[in-house]
């Protein structure tokens, strides 16, 4: 393993930093293990920690600009080989290359119970390696073959077939175990004549003994053996000879190779034991590497899926992690999904993530806002129309459902769908067919439907505004988008993500967010959720006169919120806030507690006054 960071952009470009320490701090201060002389980097920006399992985790140390992994701001993330680490204006590549290590033989334990047995031979693995020279040709052939295979099943089958060429076994099996597990995690059997389709009986007594004690077992005339003759599997399969050898790597038993024959004229000898033991020493490395590669490929596939989702929906809170897991489970299916949540929470982003991680990812994703069009226009937009169907229909037009054929249709604000269109959509969900407006021919479509709403559909059903049967068709799988006020830990990550986005869009250097401004962002409830935060950051990036976003660059609604943090705010904003409070309290007192009259005295709309009172938490003072 050679963990290191390679700088590919920034003031340290071209330099390589080896991560040999258990913990490395990165920042602008010279005391850091990796010092980056750049004003866009915080004094102590982040740290990389290595744990006992040689895994590397990066932690952001509340930096002003966040730490980005693969263009996504993170607080804490395990690093993977090839990850891009962005710190200020610097960009690094994380490398974690493994080097091959030679295996060492392990000592074999002998059990005195079998010392007097005439038909059982026990032999330490280390002793057998010394005699492998006479079988060098066979070993070289096996080594060349198994080291060129990269899938576990193919490797196990090839290994057993090669063993059958040099050992008179009728059937064989390779049994692998995960560390700490009680049962074998992988079992592969092979019959010399029938191939992998035949049933291979394995003695649990023998396999558990080999695994537990790490010894090789050779036993001829098994039915007469005191040790194994009474085993049910031995009796059932009429085994005559057994050869079981452990797969040992780094003094740990990874599993074993189990060979047997039912032919009374065939038997195993010590030469076979030595040869198979030598093969197992070579194969243990190959088997472990292939399992490791398959595990990494599986993890990388899952990581790519999660990373794709995280790129769309930034956040590391518990509620967002639960959402990511739900999306990853729902995406591969074709089930209809109903996404609920307040306006601005990112329901369309979740829908796109489901589509992009599904088998339909290469097909169209078509989004329709059901609240944006009148009933007549929406009907034509969804289902299309025939030429002459109504005034202005001068040509045939395909609807969004036809355009989405093979892919996904996303119906936003489904709760606003008119009753007539609800009935037509019910047929689409049930039959996957419809007619164009003015048409008589049914059109079949193959599509997945994802709907979203910020409306209480259950209440709409009680009010007779939404069809119950359509609701049941839509609500197969339900996802809930958490509002931003319930995941405040994600606000700094989202803010930095949007700063990066709009700085790039405005073609200017990446900006910072001051601590005072960040405090205001976190304390605000964001009734417009992520969309409101995005707009606030875009406004701040455009209007800021420096490279740091200050409180005065934020919208007034954010500044009106009472601070619950010990972080000091500027004297100017504190004075402005205090003056606002006095004016509001005086107006309410003069109006005798009437908010409507107080709003008239202040010259503002009553709704705005209500918002000010809520944001400034003035209700307790008004009641007094």
Coordinates of C-alpha atoms in Angstrom, one line a residue:
X1 CA 0.0 0.0 0.0
X2 CA 1.4 3.4 -1.0
X3 CA -1.2 6.1 0.0
X4 CA -0.4 9.5 -1.3
X5 CA -1.9 12.8 -2.6
X6 CA -0.8 14.1 -6.0
X7 CA -1.4 17.8 -6.6
X8 CA -2.9 18.4 -10.1
X9 CA -3.9 22.0 -9.6
X10 CA -3.1 24.9 -7.4
X11 CA 0.2 26.3 -5.9
X12 CA 1.5 22.8 -5.2
X13 CA 0.8 21.4 -8.7
X14 CA 3.0 18.5 -9.6
X15 CA 4.1 17.6 -6.0
X16 CA 3.4 14.2 -4.4
X17 CA 2.7 13.9 -0.7
X18 CA 3.0 10.5 1.0
X19 CA 0.5 9.8 3.7
X20 CA 2.7 7.8 6.1
X21 CA 1.4 9.3 9.3
X22 CA -1.7 8.1 11.1
X23 CA -3.1 11.7 10.9
X24 CA -2.2 14.6 8.5
X25 CA -3.6 18.1 9.0
X26 CA -4.0 20.2 5.9
X27 CA -4.3 24.0 5.9
X28 CA -2.7 27.4 5.5
X29 CA -0.7 27.4 8.8
X30 CA 2.9 26.2 8.5
X31 CA 2.3 23.9 11.5
X32 CA 0.1 21.6 9.3
X33 CA 1.5 18.4 7.9
X34 CA 0.6 19.6 4.5
X35 CA 0.8 23.4 4.2
X36 CA -0.9 25.2 1.3
X37 CA 0.0 28.9 1.0
X38 CA -3.3 30.0 -0.4
X39 CA -5.9 32.5 1.0
X40 CA -8.7 30.3 -0.2
X41 CA -7.6 27.6 2.3
X42 CA -8.5 27.9 6.0
X43 CA -5.7 27.9 8.6
X44 CA -6.7 24.4 9.6
X45 CA -8.9 23.2 6.6
X46 CA -9.1 19.5 6.9
X47 CA -7.4 16.4 8.2
X48 CA -6.8 12.9 6.8
X49 CA -6.9 10.0 9.4
X50 CA -5.7 6.5 8.9
X51 CA -7.4 3.8 11.0
X52 CA -6.3 0.3 12.1
X53 CA -7.7 -1.3 8.9
X54 CA -5.6 1.0 6.7
X55 CA -8.7 3.0 5.6
X56 CA -8.3 6.7 5.1
X57 CA -11.0 9.2 6.2
X58 CA -11.0 12.9 5.5
X59 CA -12.6 15.3 7.9
X60 CA -13.5 19.0 7.2
X61 CA -12.5 21.2 10.1
X62 CA -15.3 23.8 9.7
X63 CA -13.4 25.4 6.9
X64 CA -14.8 28.5 5.2
X65 CA -14.9 27.0 1.7
X66 CA -15.6 23.3 2.6
X67 CA -13.6 20.3 1.5
X68 CA -14.9 18.8 -1.8
X69 CA -14.6 15.2 -2.8
X70 CA -15.4 14.6 -6.5
X71 CA -16.9 18.1 -6.6
X72 CA -19.3 17.5 -3.7
X73 CA -18.8 19.3 -0.3
X74 CA -18.3 16.8 2.6
X75 CA -17.9 16.9 6.3
X76 CA -16.5 13.3 6.7
X77 CA -15.9 10.8 3.9
X78 CA -13.8 7.6 3.5
X79 CA -11.3 8.2 0.7
X80 CA -11.3 5.8 -2.3
X81 CA -8.5 5.2 -4.8
X82 CA -8.8 7.9 -7.5
X83 CA -10.9 10.4 -5.5
X84 CA -10.5 14.1 -6.4
X85 CA -9.9 16.2 -3.3
X86 CA -10.5 20.0 -3.7
X87 CA -9.1 22.2 -0.9
X88 CA -9.5 25.9 -1.8
X89 CA -8.1 26.4 -5.2
X90 CA -5.9 23.3 -5.0
X91 CA -6.9 19.9 -6.4
X92 CA -5.4 16.6 -5.4
X93 CA -5.8 13.0 -6.5
X94 CA -5.8 10.3 -3.8
X95 CA -3.9 7.2 -4.6
X96 CA -4.1 3.9 -2.7
X97 CA -2.1 1.3 -4.6
X98 CA -1.5 -2.2 -3.2
X99 CA 1.6 -4.1 -3.8
X100 CA 1.8 -7.9 -4.0
X101 CA 3.0 -9.6 -0.9
X102 CA 4.4 -13.1 -0.7
X103 CA 2.6 -15.6 1.5
X104 CA 4.3 -17.4 4.4
X105 CA 3.4 -20.9 5.3
X106 CA 1.7 -21.5 8.6
X107 CA 2.4 -24.2 11.2
X108 CA 0.1 -27.2 11.1
X109 CA -1.4 -28.5 14.3
X110 CA -1.5 -32.2 14.9
X111 CA -4.2 -33.9 16.9
X112 CA -3.0 -36.9 19.0
X113 CA -6.3 -38.7 18.5
X114 CA -5.2 -39.6 14.9
X115 CA -1.5 -40.4 15.6
X116 CA -2.1 -44.2 15.6
X117 CA -4.5 -44.3 12.7
X118 CA -3.2 -46.4 9.8
X119 CA -5.3 -44.8 7.1
X120 CA -4.9 -41.1 8.0
X121 CA -1.8 -39.0 7.2
X122 CA -1.2 -35.5 8.7
X123 CA 1.4 -33.1 7.4
X124 CA 2.3 -29.4 8.2
X125 CA 1.9 -27.1 5.2
X126 CA 5.5 -25.8 5.6
X127 CA 7.1 -29.3 5.2
X128 CA 5.3 -29.9 1.9
X129 CA 6.6 -26.9 0.1
X130 CA 10.2 -28.3 0.2
X131 CA 9.1 -31.2 -2.0
X132 CA 7.3 -29.3 -4.7
X133 CA 10.3 -29.2 -7.1
X134 CA 9.3 -32.6 -8.7
X135 CA 5.9 -31.2 -9.5
X136 CA 7.3 -27.9 -10.8
X137 CA 5.8 -28.2 -14.3
X138 CA 2.3 -28.9 -13.0
X139 CA 2.6 -26.0 -10.5
X140 CA 3.8 -23.6 -13.2
X141 CA 0.9 -24.5 -15.4
X142 CA -1.6 -24.0 -12.6
X143 CA 0.0 -20.7 -11.5
X144 CA 0.0 -19.3 -15.0
X145 CA -3.7 -20.3 -15.5
X146 CA -5.2 -19.2 -12.2
X147 CA -3.4 -15.8 -12.1
X148 CA -4.9 -14.8 -15.4
X149 CA -8.5 -15.2 -14.2
X150 CA -10.5 -12.4 -12.6
X151 CA -13.8 -13.9 -11.6
X152 CA -14.3 -16.2 -8.6
X153 CA -16.5 -18.9 -10.1
X154 CA -14.2 -19.2 -13.2
X155 CA -11.1 -19.4 -11.1
X156 CA -12.5 -22.1 -8.8
X157 CA -13.7 -24.2 -11.7
X158 CA -10.3 -23.9 -13.5
X159 CA -8.4 -24.7 -10.3
X160 CA -10.4 -27.9 -9.7
X161 CA -10.1 -29.0 -13.3
X162 CA -6.3 -28.6 -13.1
X163 CA -6.2 -30.5 -9.9
X164 CA -8.2 -33.3 -11.5
X165 CA -5.4 -33.6 -14.1
X166 CA -2.8 -34.6 -11.4
X167 CA -4.9 -36.1 -8.6
X168 CA -7.3 -39.1 -9.0
X169 CA -10.3 -37.3 -7.4
X170 CA -13.8 -38.0 -8.6
X171 CA -15.3 -34.8 -7.1
X172 CA -14.0 -31.7 -5.5
X173 CA -15.1 -28.5 -3.8
X174 CA -13.6 -25.2 -2.7
X175 CA -15.0 -23.7 0.4
X176 CA -14.2 -20.2 1.4
X177 CA -14.9 -18.4 4.7
X178 CA -15.0 -14.7 5.8
X179 CA -13.1 -13.7 8.8
X180 CA -15.2 -14.1 12.0
X181 CA -18.0 -16.0 10.2
X182 CA -19.3 -19.3 11.4
X183 CA -20.4 -20.7 8.1
X184 CA -18.7 -20.9 4.7
X185 CA -19.5 -17.8 2.7
X186 CA -18.7 -19.3 -0.7
X187 CA -19.0 -23.0 -1.8
X188 CA -18.1 -24.3 -5.3
X189 CA -18.3 -27.9 -6.3
X190 CA -17.2 -29.8 -9.4
X191 CA -17.7 -33.4 -10.7
X192 CA -15.0 -34.8 -13.0
X193 CA -17.6 -36.2 -15.4
X194 CA -20.7 -34.0 -15.0
X195 CA -19.1 -30.6 -14.3
X196 CA -20.5 -28.0 -11.9
X197 CA -24.1 -29.2 -12.2
X198 CA -23.6 -32.4 -10.1
X199 CA -24.2 -32.6 -6.4
X200 CA -21.0 -32.7 -4.4
X201 CA -21.3 -34.1 -0.8
X202 CA -18.9 -32.6 1.7
X203 CA -18.3 -33.9 5.2
X204 CA -18.9 -31.2 7.7
X205 CA -16.8 -33.1 10.3
X206 CA -13.7 -33.0 8.1
X207 CA -14.2 -29.4 6.8
X208 CA -14.7 -28.0 10.2
X209 CA -11.6 -29.8 11.5
X210 CA -9.4 -28.6 8.7
X211 CA -10.7 -25.0 9.1
X212 CA -10.5 -25.0 12.9
X213 CA -7.0 -26.7 13.2
X214 CA -5.5 -25.6 9.9
X215 CA -4.2 -29.1 9.1
X216 CA -4.3 -31.2 5.9
X217 CA -6.2 -34.5 6.1
X218 CA -5.6 -37.5 3.9
X219 CA -7.7 -40.5 4.6
X220 CA -8.1 -43.7 2.6
X221 CA -10.6 -46.5 3.4
X222 CA -12.8 -43.8 5.0
X223 CA -15.7 -46.1 5.8
X224 CA -13.4 -48.1 8.1
X225 CA -11.9 -45.0 9.7
X226 CA -12.6 -44.5 13.4
X227 CA -12.5 -40.7 13.0
X228 CA -14.7 -40.2 9.9
X229 CA -16.5 -43.4 9.1
X230 CA -19.5 -42.6 11.2
X231 CA -20.1 -39.2 9.5
X232 CA -23.5 -39.1 7.7
X233 CA -22.1 -37.4 4.6
X234 CA -19.4 -40.1 4.3
X235 CA -22.0 -42.9 4.6
X236 CA -24.5 -41.2 2.2
X237 CA -21.9 -40.6 -0.6
X238 CA -20.0 -43.9 -0.1
X239 CA -16.7 -42.0 0.0
X240 CA -13.6 -44.3 0.0
X241 CA -10.8 -41.7 0.0
X242 CA -10.7 -38.0 1.1
X243 CA -8.1 -35.3 0.7
X244 CA -8.7 -32.0 2.4
X245 CA -6.1 -29.2 2.4
X246 CA -6.5 -25.7 4.0
X247 CA -6.0 -22.5 2.0
X248 CA -3.6 -20.5 4.2
X249 CA -2.7 -16.8 3.7
X250 CA -0.9 -14.6 6.2
X251 CA -1.3 -17.4 8.8
X252 CA -5.1 -17.3 8.4
X253 CA -7.2 -20.1 7.0
X254 CA -9.2 -18.7 4.1
X255 CA -11.0 -22.0 3.4
X256 CA -10.0 -25.4 2.0
X257 CA -9.9 -27.6 -1.0
X258 CA -11.9 -30.8 -0.5
X259 CA -11.4 -33.8 -2.8
X260 CA -12.8 -37.3 -2.7
X261 CA -13.4 -40.5 -4.7
X262 CA -15.9 -43.3 -4.3
X263 CA -13.8 -45.7 -6.4
X264 CA -12.3 -48.4 -4.2
X265 CA -9.4 -48.9 -6.7
X266 CA -8.4 -45.3 -6.5
X267 CA -6.7 -43.7 -3.5
X268 CA -4.6 -40.7 -2.5
X269 CA -1.1 -40.8 -1.3
X270 CA 1.4 -38.5 0.3
X271 CA 2.6 -37.2 -3.1
X272 CA -0.9 -36.1 -3.9
X273 CA -1.1 -34.4 -0.5
X274 CA 2.1 -32.5 -1.1
X275 CA 1.2 -31.5 -4.6
X276 CA -2.3 -30.2 -3.6
X277 CA -0.9 -28.4 -0.6
X278 CA 1.6 -26.6 -2.8
X279 CA -1.2 -25.7 -5.2
X280 CA -3.3 -24.4 -2.3
X281 CA -0.4 -22.1 -1.3
X282 CA -0.4 -20.6 -4.8
X283 CA -4.1 -20.6 -5.1
X284 CA -4.8 -18.9 -1.8
X285 CA -3.2 -15.6 -3.0
X286 CA -5.2 -15.8 -6.3
X287 CA -8.5 -16.6 -4.6
X288 CA -8.0 -13.8 -2.1
X289 CA -7.1 -11.3 -4.8
X290 CA -10.1 -12.2 -6.9
X291 CA -12.5 -11.9 -4.0
X292 CA -11.0 -8.6 -3.1
X293 CA -11.4 -7.4 -6.7
X294 CA -15.0 -8.5 -6.8
X295 CA -15.6 -6.8 -3.5
X296 CA -14.1 -3.6 -4.7
X297 CA -16.0 -3.7 -8.0
X298 CA -19.2 -4.2 -6.0
X299 CA -18.3 -1.3 -3.6
X300 CA -17.3 0.9 -6.6
X301 CA -20.6 0.2 -8.4
X302 CA -22.5 1.1 -5.2
X303 CA -20.3 4.1 -4.6
X304 CA -20.8 5.4 -8.2
X305 CA -24.5 5.1 -7.7
X306 CA -24.4 6.9 -4.4
X307 CA -22.0 9.5 -5.7
X308 CA -24.2 10.2 -8.6
X309 CA -27.1 10.8 -6.2
X310 CA -25.1 13.0 -3.9
X311 CA -24.0 15.1 -6.9
X312 CA -27.7 15.8 -7.5
X313 CA -28.7 16.2 -3.8
X314 CA -26.0 17.6 -1.6
X315 CA -26.3 16.6 2.1
X316 CA -24.9 14.2 4.7
X317 CA -27.5 14.4 7.4
X318 CA -29.2 11.2 8.6
X319 CA -32.4 12.0 6.8
X320 CA -30.6 12.5 3.5
X321 CA -28.6 9.3 3.9
X322 CA -31.8 7.4 4.5
X323 CA -33.2 9.0 1.3
X324 CA -30.1 8.0 -0.7
X325 CA -30.5 4.4 0.5
X326 CA -34.2 4.4 -0.4
X327 CA -33.4 5.8 -3.9
X328 CA -30.8 3.1 -4.5
X329 CA -33.3 0.4 -3.6
X330 CA -36.2 1.9 -5.6
X331 CA -34.2 2.9 -8.7
X332 CA -33.5 -0.6 -10.2
X333 CA -37.3 -1.5 -10.1
X334 CA -40.1 -0.3 -12.4
X335 CA -42.5 0.6 -9.5
X336 CA -44.4 3.8 -9.6
X337 CA -43.0 6.3 -7.0
X338 CA -44.8 9.2 -5.2
X339 CA -42.4 11.8 -3.9
X340 CA -43.8 14.0 -1.1
X341 CA -42.3 17.2 0.4
X342 CA -42.5 20.9 0.7
X343 CA -41.9 23.2 -2.2
X344 CA -38.2 23.7 -2.9
X345 CA -36.9 20.5 -1.2
X346 CA -35.6 19.0 -4.5
X347 CA -38.4 16.5 -5.5
X348 CA -37.4 16.7 -9.2
X349 CA -33.7 16.0 -8.3
X350 CA -34.8 12.8 -6.4
X351 CA -36.9 11.8 -9.5
X352 CA -34.0 12.3 -11.8
X353 CA -31.7 10.3 -9.5
X354 CA -34.2 7.4 -9.6
X355 CA -34.3 7.6 -13.4
X356 CA -30.5 7.9 -13.8
X357 CA -29.8 4.9 -11.6
X358 CA -32.4 2.7 -13.3
X359 CA -32.3 0.4 -16.3
X360 CA -34.1 3.2 -18.2
X361 CA -31.3 5.7 -17.7
X362 CA -30.4 5.9 -21.4
X363 CA -34.0 6.6 -22.3
X364 CA -35.9 10.0 -22.0
X365 CA -36.7 11.6 -18.7
X366 CA -39.7 13.9 -19.3
X367 CA -40.9 16.3 -16.6
X368 CA -44.3 18.0 -16.6
X369 CA -45.6 20.5 -14.1
X370 CA -49.3 19.8 -13.7
X371 CA -49.9 23.2 -12.0
X372 CA -48.3 25.3 -14.7
X373 CA -51.0 24.8 -17.4
X374 CA -54.7 25.0 -17.8
X375 CA -56.7 21.8 -17.9
X376 CA -57.1 21.9 -21.8
X377 CA -53.4 22.8 -22.4
X378 CA -52.2 20.2 -20.0
X379 CA -54.4 17.5 -21.6
X380 CA -52.8 18.3 -25.0
X381 CA -49.3 18.5 -23.4
X382 CA -49.6 15.1 -21.8
X383 CA -51.6 13.1 -24.4
X384 CA -50.9 15.0 -27.6
X385 CA -53.5 15.8 -30.2
X386 CA -54.6 14.9 -33.7
X387 CA -54.8 17.4 -36.5
X388 CA -58.0 19.4 -36.3
X389 CA -58.8 18.2 -32.8
X390 CA -59.5 21.9 -31.8
X391 CA -59.0 25.4 -33.0
X392 CA -55.3 25.9 -33.7
X393 CA -54.4 22.2 -34.0
X394 CA -53.0 22.5 -37.4
X395 CA -50.8 19.4 -37.2
X396 CA -50.6 16.1 -35.2
X397 CA -48.6 16.5 -32.0
X398 CA -47.1 13.8 -29.8
X399 CA -47.8 14.2 -26.1
X400 CA -45.2 14.0 -23.3
X401 CA -46.3 10.4 -22.5
X402 CA -45.4 9.3 -26.0
X403 CA -42.1 11.2 -25.9
X404 CA -41.3 9.4 -22.6
X405 CA -41.9 5.9 -24.2
X406 CA -39.2 3.6 -22.9
X407 CA -38.1 6.1 -20.2
X408 CA -39.6 7.9 -17.3
X409 CA -42.4 10.5 -17.0
X410 CA -42.2 12.8 -14.0
X411 CA -45.5 14.5 -13.0
X412 CA -44.8 17.4 -10.6
X413 CA -47.6 18.8 -8.5
X414 CA -49.8 15.8 -9.3
X415 CA -52.3 17.0 -6.7
X416 CA -53.3 19.9 -9.0
X417 CA -54.5 17.5 -11.7
X418 CA -58.1 18.2 -12.9
X419 CA -60.7 15.4 -12.3
X420 CA -60.9 14.6 -16.1
X421 CA -57.2 14.2 -16.4
X422 CA -57.1 12.1 -13.2
X423 CA -59.4 9.6 -14.8
X424 CA -57.2 9.5 -18.0
X425 CA -54.0 9.1 -15.9
X426 CA -55.6 6.2 -14.0
X427 CA -56.0 4.4 -17.4
X428 CA -52.4 5.1 -18.3
X429 CA -51.2 3.6 -15.0
X430 CA -53.5 0.5 -15.3
X431 CA -53.2 -0.2 -19.0
X432 CA -50.2 1.8 -20.2
X433 CA -52.3 3.1 -23.1
X434 CA -54.2 6.3 -24.0
X435 CA -55.7 8.2 -27.0
X436 CA -54.5 11.6 -28.3
X437 CA -57.0 14.5 -28.0
X438 CA -59.4 14.1 -30.9
X439 CA -58.1 10.6 -31.7
X440 CA -59.7 7.2 -31.6
X441 CA -56.6 4.9 -31.8
X442 CA -55.1 3.6 -28.5
X443 CA -51.4 4.2 -28.2
X444 CA -49.4 1.8 -26.1
X445 CA -46.4 3.1 -24.0
X446 CA -43.7 1.5 -21.9
X447 CA -42.8 4.0 -19.3
X448 CA -42.2 4.4 -15.6
X449 CA -44.2 7.1 -13.7
X450 CA -42.8 9.2 -10.9
X451 CA -45.2 11.7 -9.3
X452 CA -44.5 14.5 -6.8
X453 CA -46.7 16.7 -4.6
X454 CA -46.5 19.1 -1.7
X455 CA -50.2 18.6 -1.2
X456 CA -51.9 16.4 1.5
X457 CA -53.5 13.9 -0.9
X458 CA -55.3 12.1 1.9
X459 CA -57.0 15.3 2.8
X460 CA -57.7 16.0 -0.9
X461 CA -59.4 12.6 -1.2
X462 CA -61.6 13.4 1.9
X463 CA -62.5 16.7 0.2
X464 CA -63.4 15.0 -3.0
X465 CA -60.6 16.7 -4.9
X466 CA -58.5 13.7 -5.7
X467 CA -59.5 10.2 -6.9
X468 CA -58.8 7.5 -4.3
X469 CA -58.2 4.8 -6.9
X470 CA -55.6 7.0 -8.6
X471 CA -53.9 7.7 -5.2
X472 CA -53.5 3.9 -4.6
X473 CA -52.0 3.5 -8.1
X474 CA -49.5 6.3 -7.5
X475 CA -48.6 5.5 -3.9
X476 CA -46.8 2.2 -4.6
X477 CA -43.5 3.5 -3.2
X478 CA -43.5 6.7 -1.2
X479 CA -40.4 9.0 -0.6
X480 CA -40.4 11.9 1.8
X481 CA -38.1 14.8 1.0
X482 CA -36.9 16.4 4.3
X483 CA -37.3 20.2 4.7
X484 CA -34.1 22.2 5.1
X485 CA -35.1 23.3 8.6
X486 CA -34.9 19.6 9.7
X487 CA -31.4 19.1 8.4
X488 CA -29.5 22.3 9.4
X489 CA -26.2 20.5 9.4
X490 CA -26.5 20.4 5.6
X491 CA -26.9 24.1 5.2
X492 CA -23.1 25.0 5.2
X493 CA -22.5 22.2 2.7
X494 CA -25.3 23.4 0.4
X495 CA -24.2 27.0 0.8
X496 CA -20.6 26.3 -0.2
X497 CA -21.8 24.1 -3.1
X498 CA -23.9 27.0 -4.4
X499 CA -21.0 29.5 -3.9
X500 CA -18.8 27.3 -6.0
X501 CA -21.5 26.9 -8.6
X502 CA -22.4 30.6 -9.0
X503 CA -18.7 31.7 -8.7
X504 CA -18.0 29.5 -11.7
X505 CA -21.1 30.7 -13.5
X506 CA -20.2 34.4 -12.9
X507 CA -16.6 33.6 -14.0
X508 CA -15.0 34.9 -10.9
X509 CA -12.8 33.4 -8.2
X510 CA -14.4 31.2 -5.6
X511 CA -15.7 33.2 -2.7
X512 CA -15.8 32.5 1.0
X513 CA -18.7 32.8 3.5
X514 CA -17.9 34.7 6.6
X515 CA -18.7 33.1 10.0
X516 CA -21.3 35.8 10.8
X517 CA -23.1 35.1 7.4
X518 CA -22.9 31.4 8.0
X519 CA -24.4 31.7 11.4
X520 CA -27.3 33.7 9.9
X521 CA -27.8 31.0 7.2
X522 CA -28.0 28.2 9.8
X523 CA -30.3 30.1 12.1
X524 CA -32.9 30.9 9.4
X525 CA -35.8 28.4 8.9
X526 CA -35.8 28.5 5.1
X527 CA -39.5 28.2 4.4
X528 CA -38.6 28.0 0.7
X529 CA -36.1 25.2 1.5
X530 CA -33.1 24.5 -0.8
X531 CA -34.5 26.6 -3.7
X532 CA -34.7 29.7 -1.4
X533 CA -31.1 29.0 -0.1
X534 CA -29.8 28.7 -3.7
X535 CA -31.4 32.0 -4.7
X536 CA -30.0 33.7 -1.5
X537 CA -26.5 32.5 -2.3
X538 CA -26.8 33.5 -6.0
X539 CA -27.8 37.0 -4.9
X540 CA -25.0 37.2 -2.4
X541 CA -22.4 36.1 -5.0
X542 CA -23.6 38.7 -7.5
X543 CA -24.0 41.6 -5.1
X544 CA -20.9 41.1 -2.8
X545 CA -18.2 43.7 -3.3
X546 CA -15.5 41.5 -1.8
X547 CA -14.4 37.9 -2.1
X548 CA -16.2 37.1 1.2
X549 CA -19.9 36.9 1.6
X550 CA -20.9 39.1 4.6
X551 CA -24.3 39.3 6.4
X552 CA -25.2 42.5 4.5
X553 CA -25.0 40.5 1.2
X554 CA -27.8 38.2 2.4
X555 CA -31.6 38.7 1.9
X556 CA -33.3 40.8 4.6
X557 CA -35.5 37.9 5.7
X558 CA -32.4 36.0 6.7
X559 CA -31.0 38.9 8.7
X560 CA -34.3 39.3 10.6
X561 CA -34.0 36.0 12.2
X562 CA -33.1 36.1 15.9
X563 CA -29.6 34.6 16.4
X564 CA -29.6 31.6 18.8
X565 CA -25.8 31.2 18.5
X566 CA -23.0 32.6 20.7
X567 CA -21.4 33.9 17.4
X568 CA -21.3 37.7 17.6
X569 CA -23.1 39.6 14.8
X570 CA -21.9 43.0 13.5
X571 CA -22.9 46.1 15.5
X572 CA -24.6 47.5 12.5
X573 CA -27.0 44.6 12.0
X574 CA -27.5 44.2 15.7
X575 CA -28.6 47.9 15.9
X576 CA -30.9 47.6 12.8
X577 CA -32.5 44.4 14.3
X578 CA -33.1 46.1 17.6
X579 CA -34.6 49.1 16.0
X580 CA -37.0 46.9 14.0
X581 CA -38.1 45.2 17.2
X582 CA -38.9 48.5 18.9
X583 CA -40.9 49.8 15.9
X584 CA -43.0 46.6 15.7
X585 CA -43.6 46.4 19.5
X586 CA -44.6 50.1 19.6
X587 CA -47.0 49.7 16.6
X588 CA -48.7 46.7 18.2
X589 CA -49.0 48.5 21.5
X590 CA -50.5 51.6 19.8
X591 CA -53.0 49.4 17.9
X592 CA -54.2 47.7 21.0
X593 CA -52.7 44.3 19.9
X594 CA -54.3 44.3 16.5
X595 CA -51.8 43.1 13.9
X596 CA -53.8 44.5 11.0
X597 CA -53.9 48.0 12.5
X598 CA -50.2 47.7 13.5
X599 CA -49.3 46.8 9.9
X600 CA -51.2 50.0 8.7
X601 CA -49.2 52.1 11.2
X602 CA -46.0 50.6 9.9
X603 CA -47.0 50.8 6.2
X604 CA -46.5 47.1 5.5
X605 CA -48.7 44.2 4.5
X606 CA -50.1 42.2 7.5
X607 CA -48.6 39.0 6.1
X608 CA -45.2 40.7 6.1
X609 CA -45.7 41.8 9.7
X610 CA -46.6 38.3 10.8
X611 CA -43.4 37.0 9.1
X612 CA -41.3 39.6 11.0
X613 CA -42.9 38.7 14.3
X614 CA -42.2 35.0 13.7
X615 CA -38.6 35.4 12.4
X616 CA -37.7 37.8 15.3
X617 CA -39.5 35.5 17.9
X618 CA -41.4 38.5 19.2
X619 CA -44.6 36.6 20.3
X620 CA -43.4 36.1 23.9
X621 CA -42.7 39.9 24.3
X622 CA -46.1 40.8 22.7
X623 CA -48.0 38.5 25.2
X624 CA -46.3 40.3 28.1

